[in-house]
Amino acid sequence: MMKAVFRSTRQKHTLCLLLALCLLLSLILTGCGNEAAPSGRETAACSVAFYAPVTSDEAYEICAMQRTQSGLAVLCRVGSNPYTYELITLNDDLTPAGANILSEDVLNHPVAFAEGDSLLLWWQDDSANLGVVEQDGEVLFETTFSSDASLLQNSEGLVFAFSGGQIFTQCGELPLPSPETDGNVCYAYCIFEQEGAVYAILAEQSQRPAGWETVGNYLCRLDSENALVLGEKLPLETDITAACALDGTLYFVSRDVVYSYADGLLSTVASLISLGIRGDCVVWMEARQDGSLLLALKDSLALLTPDADTGTRLLRIATYGSEAPSMLADAVTSFNRSSTDFKADLIVFSSLETLNLSIASGEQYDLICTGDVSTLRSYAEKGVLAPLDDMALLQSEELFQNILDACRTEDGLYYFPPFPCLSGIVTPESIEIGSIDSLFACSEENHIYLYSYKESVLTSLLQDGISPWLDQPDGFLDESFLRLLEYCNGYCSLDNVEMQQMIEGAVPDWKKLQFSSISSKSDIYWADQDYFPMGEKAVWHPSPFSPYSGLVIQDAGFGYVGVCEGGSMEDAEMFLEYLLSEQYYEMLGVDSYPVSSYPCFPLRKLTQTFSGDTGERLYALVESADHLCGVSQEVTRIIYEETGAYFSGDIDVTTCAQRIQSRVDIYLAEQGD
Amino acid sequence: MKNRLCTVRGKSALFLTPSLLGTVILFVLPFSVVVFYALTDYGSKEFAGLENFSRLLQNDAFCLAAKNTGILCALAVPSAVILSLLLALLLQEKLPGKSKFRTAILSPLFVPVASVVMIWRILFHDNGTINALLTQLGADPMDWFRSGAARYMILLLYLWKNLGYHMLLFLSALSGVPREINEAASVDGAGCWRRFFKIQLYYISPTILFVTVISFISAMKIFREVYLLAGAYPGEALYLLLHFMNTTFHSMDYQKLCSAAILLALAMLLIIGVLYFVESRFGKDMEER
């Protein structure tokens, strides 16, 4: 048969060679496809130059920017008087050419502008109404929205005012196209003009259990009848905050990344975080003929120039979640702005599983940052993280070593919270530590007014940590956890008085106290005054829901940081040094030591803020904390799943706690050896 | 070289190379990696011997998962074999609506798991249909997801999903039994059960073995339905081996995962080996008849 099929040996050999090549190609492609690509973006090579639209050193904030007939113009709030608004014209090199003061009125001020036959301004008045006026005062139309305002006028004199997802004109509100799916709604995200035509980016949103979620973005164009027509769907389903177009290419900003879209292809132009820019700070953008992009940020102008690799060292920081924690993104942005030798790239994975897959497939990162300390603990056990015991930065006596010791495992120190906070969780016995105690009094008042759902209350309380129950055998069967569930369950049905009585009934000695924290130097003097009505010695009562004794260390929203084994320890230390520097603390405005969930305090002792007896007692209080209070997402999920039946009245609180404990026991058994 | 390639042996080797390469790369190598992870320490990657296995056997979660999986297999496999065989025997008789009944038995095979899970959740919820019926009959409602009854709920789901396929296999096997022998036995006065146990059972014993083996493998692999019903950490009665392996995979604990996979493979090999041994002895008797 072989002889019949193949007439010559040469044909047989050729076929064998082809088969072998096919196999090799499939193996290569399989190998390439196995790499778990992060959901974040690769850093496209791009450099950035920052410009200030003001000549002096005055503080300013950019509200709007437009290209006018005479060039570029920026609307800024300028100077020590925060109610002074100026319209600044710019030269070609983005330096200020001139400025006109538009307003110094606190109640009536411009929020956007556009140039037509005359200058159009969009004013917000004392009733939070927005009115589009000509400079001579004639009002064209008014709306009641007051957020994210921008203004545009086309060549026909039609004015478009965009605010709060809607577009208004002199003729009334512009109807937005209907979405393709019933039940979904369309919101406008931005409007821009290209070659005389007005475009808008509309987001189609669908209601999910967690809230409205963008499921599609459309590029819409205003037709000849001045109606918006639903156009091409863009290959991106995240919120678009700014957009522009040039020569048929659309540029837009979404989630800290600049994209370009042309001929159906979406490309990444730049990762804004790696350039020291937050995406939500972009007010306006323009694409230029030389290939650069001009972004108007709230605090400066940024000119992005795509270019070849500049040779800066790249620090790769991995995290996971629907988006990066705000504190982390701000820190990376700030670091990138201040550093010329290093660029930190923040890679955000959609879930812990994808991050794990990426690490397991051999992807190398320098730092990993997560809010779930159990993740880093397991990474340390698996050798993913490098020990930090020898890092000189962390051995300094200027840091709170008790916090680092609380993070230490049997094998050493592998992670720590650069921005911790303390949670006051104590037994019913009060702690009296002198008059300064009054400054650390906590209250439950903030819970009463902010939440309207039992699940929200539960979320809020669980954010204080669950390790008090997790670390004890049958901890979830403890009375304190049952009381917590009952508190959440009874929340919505009680008024303030009933709630107060219920809380006092749970822990008779617990009383509501005034919330206070040391927020600035001046607050120190409060302690010397008889400010609180509790008497000379205030007592500090705990949250009534936890059986723990002592202060507990938590992360305040930045996350816990670990350095990866095999990553650049030197570069990672540079970044950590920046995080723990006085310079960064000043930028954050962190100079306090509150004892509540938020905000945070610095890991480095601020000796110049507190001194003498006050400082010593304050540090003693912080240094008394020796236990890390972690949040386990898996256990929290179990709690949410089981409390549903209790909140809806199907089961009692004891059964609910037993179910939680049973499932948590399996989780804990899995983690153990 | 050219002469060597042109010989029959050379050509055979050349044509076998792609398949061999595929087998090595896609099967042998991954298996070797599994063994490597199971025998090394997860920090230093040094040889750890059987330490991972020893640690695994002391892990309460693994023991619970293995126990639950064993109980489920012990319930599911005999039930699946016996019920599907009975159904096949029933469908062999001349019954009205036989084809519609066969279609009804087979249709769960084509229903997506997610839809099935949704229906099961409605049926067995605390306020679901079954508990409502029980309440109306005067009985107490049951916690179908967290009590011991959870096993029977999953067993029911497993049987509902798989009986059709097993029944088809038995129908095919029963149709291969020689009719003459049955007729001769019937003429000799043998009743239907005697004919079944003395004649048909022997002829369909290879199929019984096959159905037992695939039922056993399917029962060991039950995970998707339980995961969709009860999450990654279900109640104690529903926590199965694949739950354990799923979470160890997600937490990158490859040593534990690979050790568990090897123990699971060895257990299955042992049980299937015993089944084959029994069948070979039983089948030998049949051939001698």
PDB file of N, CA, C and O in Angstrom, chain A residues 79-140:
ATOM      1  N   GLY A  79      -4.316  79.613  43.112  1.00  0.00           N
ATOM      2  CA  GLY A  79      -3.912  80.484  44.207  1.00  0.00           C
ATOM      3  C   GLY A  79      -4.407  80.060  45.560  1.00  0.00           C
ATOM      4  O   GLY A  79      -5.058  79.038  45.726  1.00  0.00           O
ATOM      5  N   SER A  80      -4.062  80.880  46.520  1.00  0.00           N
ATOM      6  CA  SER A  80      -4.408  80.566  47.910  1.00  0.00           C
ATOM      7  C   SER A  80      -5.900  80.692  48.131  1.00  0.00           C
ATOM      8  O   SER A  80      -6.470  80.006  48.978  1.00  0.00           O
ATOM      9  N   ASN A  81      -6.531  81.548  47.344  1.00  0.00           N
ATOM     10  CA  ASN A  81      -7.989  81.631  47.416  1.00  0.00           C
ATOM     11  C   ASN A  81      -8.559  80.545  46.511  1.00  0.00           C
ATOM     12  O   ASN A  81      -8.434  80.604  45.295  1.00  0.00           O
ATOM     13  N   PRO A  82      -9.146  79.529  47.087  1.00  0.00           N
ATOM     14  CA  PRO A  82      -9.585  78.402  46.251  1.00  0.00           C
ATOM     15  C   PRO A  82     -10.769  78.721  45.362  1.00  0.00           C
ATOM     16  O   PRO A  82     -11.225  77.871  44.616  1.00  0.00           O
ATOM     17  N   TYR A  83     -11.264  79.923  45.425  1.00  0.00           N
ATOM     18  CA  TYR A  83     -12.427  80.274  44.619  1.00  0.00           C
ATOM     19  C   TYR A  83     -12.081  81.211  43.462  1.00  0.00           C
ATOM     20  O   TYR A  83     -12.958  81.781  42.846  1.00  0.00           O
ATOM     21  N   THR A  84     -10.775  81.357  43.214  1.00  0.00           N
ATOM     22  CA  THR A  84     -10.356  82.179  42.085  1.00  0.00           C
ATOM     23  C   THR A  84     -10.202  81.296  40.868  1.00  0.00           C
ATOM     24  O   THR A  84      -9.418  80.348  40.862  1.00  0.00           O
ATOM     25  N   TYR A  85     -10.955  81.613  39.823  1.00  0.00           N
ATOM     26  CA  TYR A  85     -10.895  80.841  38.582  1.00  0.00           C
ATOM     27  C   TYR A  85     -10.300  81.696  37.494  1.00  0.00           C
ATOM     28  O   TYR A  85     -10.724  82.831  37.278  1.00  0.00           O
ATOM     29  N   GLU A  86      -9.325  81.126  36.788  1.00  0.00           N
ATOM     30  CA  GLU A  86      -8.668  81.845  35.707  1.00  0.00           C
ATOM     31  C   GLU A  86      -8.750  81.043  34.431  1.00  0.00           C
ATOM     32  O   GLU A  86      -8.713  79.813  34.441  1.00  0.00           O
ATOM     33  N   LEU A  87      -8.848  81.781  33.331  1.00  0.00           N
ATOM     34  CA  LEU A  87      -8.756  81.149  32.020  1.00  0.00           C
ATOM     35  C   LEU A  87      -7.376  81.510  31.475  1.00  0.00           C
ATOM     36  O   LEU A  87      -7.075  82.669  31.238  1.00  0.00           O
ATOM     37  N   ILE A  88      -6.545  80.485  31.310  1.00  0.00           N
ATOM     38  CA  ILE A  88      -5.141  80.688  30.953  1.00  0.00           C
ATOM     39  C   ILE A  88      -4.936  80.222  29.520  1.00  0.00           C
ATOM     40  O   ILE A  88      -5.304  79.103  29.163  1.00  0.00           O
ATOM     41  N   THR A  89      -4.345  81.080  28.695  1.00  0.00           N
ATOM     42  CA  THR A  89      -3.997  80.668  27.333  1.00  0.00           C
ATOM     43  C   THR A  89      -2.555  80.189  27.337  1.00  0.00           C
ATOM     44  O   THR A  89      -1.729  80.662  28.130  1.00  0.00           O
ATOM     45  N   LEU A  90      -2.251  79.243  26.460  1.00  0.00           N
ATOM     46  CA  LEU A  90      -0.936  78.617  26.442  1.00  0.00           C
ATOM     47  C   LEU A  90      -0.234  78.849  25.117  1.00  0.00           C
ATOM     48  O   LEU A  90      -0.870  78.954  24.062  1.00  0.00           O
ATOM     49  N   ASN A  91       1.087  78.890  25.190  1.00  0.00           N
ATOM     50  CA  ASN A  91       1.902  78.941  23.979  1.00  0.00           C
ATOM     51  C   ASN A  91       1.986  77.546  23.366  1.00  0.00           C
ATOM     52  O   ASN A  91       1.520  76.578  23.938  1.00  0.00           O
ATOM     53  N   ASP A  92       2.651  77.485  22.218  1.00  0.00           N
ATOM     54  CA  ASP A  92       2.812  76.188  21.565  1.00  0.00           C
ATOM     55  C   ASP A  92       3.636  75.219  22.395  1.00  0.00           C
ATOM     56  O   ASP A  92       3.446  74.007  22.322  1.00  0.00           O
ATOM     57  N   ASP A  93       4.545  75.771  23.203  1.00  0.00           N
ATOM     58  CA  ASP A  93       5.367  74.888  24.024  1.00  0.00           C
ATOM     59  C   ASP A  93       4.719  74.619  25.386  1.00  0.00           C
ATOM     60  O   ASP A  93       5.382  74.172  26.317  1.00  0.00           O
ATOM     61  N   LEU A  94       3.428  74.932  25.490  1.00  0.00           N
ATOM     62  CA  LEU A  94       2.611  74.653  26.680  1.00  0.00           C
ATOM     63  C   LEU A  94       2.975  75.519  27.879  1.00  0.00           C
ATOM     64  O   LEU A  94       2.579  75.225  29.006  1.00  0.00           O
ATOM     65  N   THR A  95       3.709  76.558  27.650  1.00  0.00           N
ATOM     66  CA  THR A  95       3.962  77.495  28.742  1.00  0.00           C
ATOM     67  C   THR A  95       2.845  78.537  28.730  1.00  0.00           C
ATOM     68  O   THR A  95       2.274  78.828  27.673  1.00  0.00           O
ATOM     69  N   PRO A  96       2.502  79.088  29.878  1.00  0.00           N
ATOM     70  CA  PRO A  96       1.385  80.044  29.930  1.00  0.00           C
ATOM     71  C   PRO A  96       1.708  81.330  29.172  1.00  0.00           C
ATOM     72  O   PRO A  96       2.805  81.872  29.289  1.00  0.00           O
ATOM     73  N   ALA A  97       0.719  81.800  28.424  1.00  0.00           N
ATOM     74  CA  ALA A  97       0.897  83.031  27.651  1.00  0.00           C
ATOM     75  C   ALA A  97       0.167  84.197  28.303  1.00  0.00           C
ATOM     76  O   ALA A  97       0.606  85.334  28.240  1.00  0.00           O
ATOM     77  N   GLY A  98      -0.956  83.918  28.908  1.00  0.00           N
ATOM     78  CA  GLY A  98      -1.720  84.996  29.541  1.00  0.00           C
ATOM     79  C   GLY A  98      -2.850  84.408  30.339  1.00  0.00           C
ATOM     80  O   GLY A  98      -3.200  83.242  30.167  1.00  0.00           O
ATOM     81  N   ALA A  99      -3.429  85.197  31.230  1.00  0.00           N
ATOM     82  CA  ALA A  99      -4.506  84.683  32.077  1.00  0.00           C
ATOM     83  C   ALA A  99      -5.534  85.768  32.330  1.00  0.00           C
ATOM     84  O   ALA A  99      -5.196  86.950  32.448  1.00  0.00           O
ATOM     85  N   ASN A 100      -6.799  85.338  32.361  1.00  0.00           N
ATOM     86  CA  ASN A 100      -7.891  86.238  32.723  1.00  0.00           C
ATOM     87  C   ASN A 100      -8.612  85.640  33.920  1.00  0.00           C
ATOM     88  O   ASN A 100      -8.979  84.473  33.914  1.00  0.00           O
ATOM     89  N   ILE A 101      -8.829  86.480  34.909  1.00  0.00           N
ATOM     90  CA  ILE A 101      -9.583  86.006  36.055  1.00  0.00           C
ATOM     91  C   ILE A 101     -11.067  86.029  35.703  1.00  0.00           C
ATOM     92  O   ILE A 101     -11.593  87.061  35.285  1.00  0.00           O
ATOM     93  N   LEU A 102     -11.711  84.885  35.841  1.00  0.00           N
ATOM     94  CA  LEU A 102     -13.122  84.811  35.488  1.00  0.00           C
ATOM     95  C   LEU A 102     -14.025  85.009  36.695  1.00  0.00           C
ATOM     96  O   LEU A 102     -15.114  85.537  36.588  1.00  0.00           O
ATOM     97  N   SER A 103     -13.545  84.557  37.812  1.00  0.00           N
ATOM     98  CA  SER A 103     -14.453  84.593  38.951  1.00  0.00           C
ATOM     99  C   SER A 103     -13.681  84.454  40.240  1.00  0.00           C
ATOM    100  O   SER A 103     -12.650  83.779  40.294  1.00  0.00           O
ATOM    101  N   GLU A 104     -14.192  85.109  41.255  1.00  0.00           N
ATOM    102  CA  GLU A 104     -13.668  84.884  42.604  1.00  0.00           C
ATOM    103  C   GLU A 104     -14.817  84.653  43.563  1.00  0.00           C
ATOM    104  O   GLU A 104     -14.727  84.908  44.750  1.00  0.00           O
ATOM    105  N   ASP A 105     -15.883  84.160  43.012  1.00  0.00           N
ATOM    106  CA  ASP A 105     -17.114  84.006  43.790  1.00  0.00           C
ATOM    107  C   ASP A 105     -17.229  82.553  44.235  1.00  0.00           C
ATOM    108  O   ASP A 105     -17.199  81.645  43.414  1.00  0.00           O
ATOM    109  N   VAL A 106     -17.370  82.371  45.541  1.00  0.00           N
ATOM    110  CA  VAL A 106     -17.408  81.012  46.062  1.00  0.00           C
ATOM    111  C   VAL A 106     -18.665  80.270  45.624  1.00  0.00           C
ATOM    112  O   VAL A 106     -18.657  79.049  45.500  1.00  0.00           O
ATOM    113  N   LEU A 107     -19.718  81.005  45.366  1.00  0.00           N
ATOM    114  CA  LEU A 107     -20.979  80.332  45.058  1.00  0.00           C
ATOM    115  C   LEU A 107     -21.257  80.223  43.568  1.00  0.00           C
ATOM    116  O   LEU A 107     -22.064  79.420  43.144  1.00  0.00           O
ATOM    117  N   ASN A 108     -20.632  81.075  42.793  1.00  0.00           N
ATOM    118  CA  ASN A 108     -20.861  81.033  41.347  1.00  0.00           C
ATOM    119  C   ASN A 108     -19.511  80.925  40.669  1.00  0.00           C
ATOM    120  O   ASN A 108     -18.718  81.859  40.719  1.00  0.00           O
ATOM    121  N   HIS A 109     -19.247  79.791  40.059  1.00  0.00           N
ATOM    122  CA  HIS A 109     -17.932  79.633  39.454  1.00  0.00           C
ATOM    123  C   HIS A 109     -18.039  78.749  38.218  1.00  0.00           C
ATOM    124  O   HIS A 109     -18.933  77.920  38.109  1.00  0.00           O
ATOM    125  N   PRO A 110     -17.104  78.968  37.293  1.00  0.00           N
ATOM    126  CA  PRO A 110     -17.160  78.176  36.066  1.00  0.00           C
ATOM    127  C   PRO A 110     -16.645  76.763  36.292  1.00  0.00           C
ATOM    128  O   PRO A 110     -15.749  76.542  37.103  1.00  0.00           O
ATOM    129  N   VAL A 111     -17.199  75.815  35.583  1.00  0.00           N
ATOM    130  CA  VAL A 111     -16.726  74.439  35.657  1.00  0.00           C
ATOM    131  C   VAL A 111     -16.231  73.940  34.303  1.00  0.00           C
ATOM    132  O   VAL A 111     -15.525  72.957  34.214  1.00  0.00           O
ATOM    133  N   ALA A 112     -16.619  74.615  33.229  1.00  0.00           N
ATOM    134  CA  ALA A 112     -16.172  74.213  31.895  1.00  0.00           C
ATOM    135  C   ALA A 112     -16.308  75.400  30.962  1.00  0.00           C
ATOM    136  O   ALA A 112     -16.987  76.382  31.285  1.00  0.00           O
ATOM    137  N   PHE A 113     -15.684  75.303  29.782  1.00  0.00           N
ATOM    138  CA  PHE A 113     -15.791  76.396  28.829  1.00  0.00           C
ATOM    139  C   PHE A 113     -15.649  75.842  27.417  1.00  0.00           C
ATOM    140  O   PHE A 113     -15.176  74.725  27.191  1.00  0.00           O
ATOM    141  N   ALA A 114     -16.087  76.631  26.465  1.00  0.00           N
ATOM    142  CA  ALA A 114     -15.913  76.305  25.048  1.00  0.00           C
ATOM    143  C   ALA A 114     -15.889  77.616  24.285  1.00  0.00           C
ATOM    144  O   ALA A 114     -16.375  78.640  24.770  1.00  0.00           O
ATOM    145  N   GLU A 115     -15.301  77.580  23.126  1.00  0.00           N
ATOM    146  CA  GLU A 115     -15.231  78.828  22.361  1.00  0.00           C
ATOM    147  C   GLU A 115     -16.098  78.719  21.114  1.00  0.00           C
ATOM    148  O   GLU A 115     -15.979  77.776  20.347  1.00  0.00           O
ATOM    149  N   GLY A 116     -16.961  79.674  20.979  1.00  0.00           N
ATOM    150  CA  GLY A 116     -17.758  79.762  19.760  1.00  0.00           C
ATOM    151  C   GLY A 116     -17.520  81.133  19.182  1.00  0.00           C
ATOM    152  O   GLY A 116     -16.399  81.609  19.141  1.00  0.00           O
ATOM    153  N   ASP A 117     -18.576  81.814  18.786  1.00  0.00           N
ATOM    154  CA  ASP A 117     -18.417  83.205  18.371  1.00  0.00           C
ATOM    155  C   ASP A 117     -17.929  84.030  19.555  1.00  0.00           C
ATOM    156  O   ASP A 117     -17.233  85.024  19.402  1.00  0.00           O
ATOM    157  N   SER A 118     -18.353  83.629  20.690  1.00  0.00           N
ATOM    158  CA  SER A 118     -17.821  84.243  21.904  1.00  0.00           C
ATOM    159  C   SER A 118     -17.500  83.115  22.869  1.00  0.00           C
ATOM    160  O   SER A 118     -17.796  81.946  22.596  1.00  0.00           O
ATOM    161  N   LEU A 119     -16.938  83.503  23.967  1.00  0.00           N
ATOM    162  CA  LEU A 119     -16.559  82.481  24.938  1.00  0.00           C
ATOM    163  C   LEU A 119     -17.801  81.985  25.664  1.00  0.00           C
ATOM    164  O   LEU A 119     -18.580  82.771  26.178  1.00  0.00           O
ATOM    165  N   LEU A 120     -17.969  80.693  25.671  1.00  0.00           N
ATOM    166  CA  LEU A 120     -19.065  80.089  26.410  1.00  0.00           C
ATOM    167  C   LEU A 120     -18.530  79.570  27.736  1.00  0.00           C
ATOM    168  O   LEU A 120     -17.464  78.968  27.793  1.00  0.00           O
ATOM    169  N   LEU A 121     -19.278  79.782  28.762  1.00  0.00           N
ATOM    170  CA  LEU A 121     -18.884  79.279  30.066  1.00  0.00           C
ATOM    171  C   LEU A 121     -20.024  78.483  30.674  1.00  0.00           C
ATOM    172  O   LEU A 121     -21.199  78.785  30.444  1.00  0.00           O
ATOM    173  N   TRP A 122     -19.668  77.475  31.407  1.00  0.00           N
ATOM    174  CA  TRP A 122     -20.680  76.692  32.110  1.00  0.00           C
ATOM    175  C   TRP A 122     -20.478  76.964  33.588  1.00  0.00           C
ATOM    176  O   TRP A 122     -19.460  76.596  34.155  1.00  0.00           O
ATOM    177  N   TRP A 123     -21.452  77.603  34.191  1.00  0.00           N
ATOM    178  CA  TRP A 123     -21.344  78.054  35.575  1.00  0.00           C
ATOM    179  C   TRP A 123     -22.161  77.161  36.481  1.00  0.00           C
ATOM    180  O   TRP A 123     -23.221  76.679  36.121  1.00  0.00           O
ATOM    181  N   GLN A 124     -21.647  76.992  37.680  1.00  0.00           N
ATOM    182  CA  GLN A 124     -22.441  76.363  38.722  1.00  0.00           C
ATOM    183  C   GLN A 124     -22.819  77.460  39.706  1.00  0.00           C
ATOM    184  O   GLN A 124     -21.947  78.166  40.186  1.00  0.00           O
ATOM    185  N   ASP A 125     -24.119  77.570  39.973  1.00  0.00           N
ATOM    186  CA  ASP A 125     -24.524  78.636  40.881  1.00  0.00           C
ATOM    187  C   ASP A 125     -24.739  78.100  42.291  1.00  0.00           C
ATOM    188  O   ASP A 125     -24.495  76.924  42.573  1.00  0.00           O
ATOM    189  N   ASP A 126     -25.210  78.958  43.174  1.00  0.00           N
ATOM    190  CA  ASP A 126     -25.322  78.565  44.567  1.00  0.00           C
ATOM    191  C   ASP A 126     -26.379  77.490  44.798  1.00  0.00           C
ATOM    192  O   ASP A 126     -26.420  76.877  45.851  1.00  0.00           O
ATOM    193  N   SER A 127     -27.233  77.271  43.814  1.00  0.00           N
ATOM    194  CA  SER A 127     -28.235  76.205  43.959  1.00  0.00           C
ATOM    195  C   SER A 127     -27.779  74.917  43.289  1.00  0.00           C
ATOM    196  O   SER A 127     -28.582  74.027  43.045  1.00  0.00           O
ATOM    197  N   ALA A 128     -26.501  74.826  42.946  1.00  0.00           N
ATOM    198  CA  ALA A 128     -25.940  73.667  42.250  1.00  0.00           C
ATOM    199  C   ALA A 128     -26.578  73.479  40.887  1.00  0.00           C
ATOM    200  O   ALA A 128     -26.680  72.383  40.374  1.00  0.00           O
ATOM    201  N   ASN A 129     -27.054  74.554  40.311  1.00  0.00           N
ATOM    202  CA  ASN A 129     -27.538  74.506  38.924  1.00  0.00           C
ATOM    203  C   ASN A 129     -26.403  74.865  37.990  1.00  0.00           C
ATOM    204  O   ASN A 129     -25.554  75.699  38.307  1.00  0.00           O
ATOM    205  N   LEU A 130     -26.387  74.241  36.854  1.00  0.00           N
ATOM    206  CA  LEU A 130     -25.399  74.544  35.837  1.00  0.00           C
ATOM    207  C   LEU A 130     -26.066  75.352  34.746  1.00  0.00           C
ATOM    208  O   LEU A 130     -27.106  74.976  34.230  1.00  0.00           O
ATOM    209  N   GLY A 131     -25.481  76.448  34.416  1.00  0.00           N
ATOM    210  CA  GLY A 131     -26.055  77.248  33.345  1.00  0.00           C
ATOM    211  C   GLY A 131     -24.988  77.582  32.323  1.00  0.00           C
ATOM    212  O   GLY A 131     -23.895  78.009  32.669  1.00  0.00           O
ATOM    213  N   VAL A 132     -25.288  77.345  31.069  1.00  0.00           N
ATOM    214  CA  VAL A 132     -24.347  77.688  30.005  1.00  0.00           C
ATOM    215  C   VAL A 132     -24.629  79.126  29.602  1.00  0.00           C
ATOM    216  O   VAL A 132     -25.739  79.447  29.177  1.00  0.00           O
ATOM    217  N   VAL A 133     -23.639  79.944  29.757  1.00  0.00           N
ATOM    218  CA  VAL A 133     -23.832  81.363  29.485  1.00  0.00           C
ATOM    219  C   VAL A 133     -22.792  81.862  28.508  1.00  0.00           C
ATOM    220  O   VAL A 133     -21.695  81.339  28.434  1.00  0.00           O
ATOM    221  N   GLU A 134     -23.179  82.846  27.757  1.00  0.00           N
ATOM    222  CA  GLU A 134     -22.210  83.575  26.964  1.00  0.00           C
ATOM    223  C   GLU A 134     -21.487  84.509  27.918  1.00  0.00           C
ATOM    224  O   GLU A 134     -21.951  84.770  29.009  1.00  0.00           O
ATOM    225  N   GLN A 135     -20.367  84.985  27.504  1.00  0.00           N
ATOM    226  CA  GLN A 135     -19.601  85.803  28.428  1.00  0.00           C
ATOM    227  C   GLN A 135     -20.297  87.108  28.766  1.00  0.00           C
ATOM    228  O   GLN A 135     -20.054  87.689  29.810  1.00  0.00           O
ATOM    229  N   ASP A 136     -21.178  87.503  27.884  1.00  0.00           N
ATOM    230  CA  ASP A 136     -21.902  88.724  28.217  1.00  0.00           C
ATOM    231  C   ASP A 136     -23.061  88.455  29.168  1.00  0.00           C
ATOM    232  O   ASP A 136     -23.849  89.352  29.458  1.00  0.00           O
ATOM    233  N   GLY A 137     -23.206  87.242  29.613  1.00  0.00           N
ATOM    234  CA  GLY A 137     -24.207  86.945  30.628  1.00  0.00           C
ATOM    235  C   GLY A 137     -25.475  86.297  30.137  1.00  0.00           C
ATOM    236  O   GLY A 137     -26.299  85.864  30.941  1.00  0.00           O
ATOM    237  N   GLU A 138     -25.669  86.214  28.820  1.00  0.00           N
ATOM    238  CA  GLU A 138     -26.910  85.597  28.345  1.00  0.00           C
ATOM    239  C   GLU A 138     -26.877  84.102  28.613  1.00  0.00           C
ATOM    240  O   GLU A 138     -25.913  83.409  28.279  1.00  0.00           O
ATOM    241  N   VAL A 139     -27.933  83.609  29.210  1.00  0.00           N
ATOM    242  CA  VAL A 139     -28.003  82.176  29.541  1.00  0.00           C
ATOM    243  C   VAL A 139     -28.600  81.425  28.356  1.00  0.00           C
ATOM    244  O   VAL A 139     -29.685  81.761  27.893  1.00  0.00           O
ATOM    245  N   LEU A 140     -27.904  80.427  27.886  1.00  0.00           N
ATOM    246  CA  LEU A 140     -28.421  79.620  26.783  1.00  0.00           C
ATOM    247  C   LEU A 140     -29.352  78.524  27.302  1.00  0.00           C
ATOM    248  O   LEU A 140     -30.429  78.321  26.775  1.00  0.00           O
TER     249      LEU A 140
END
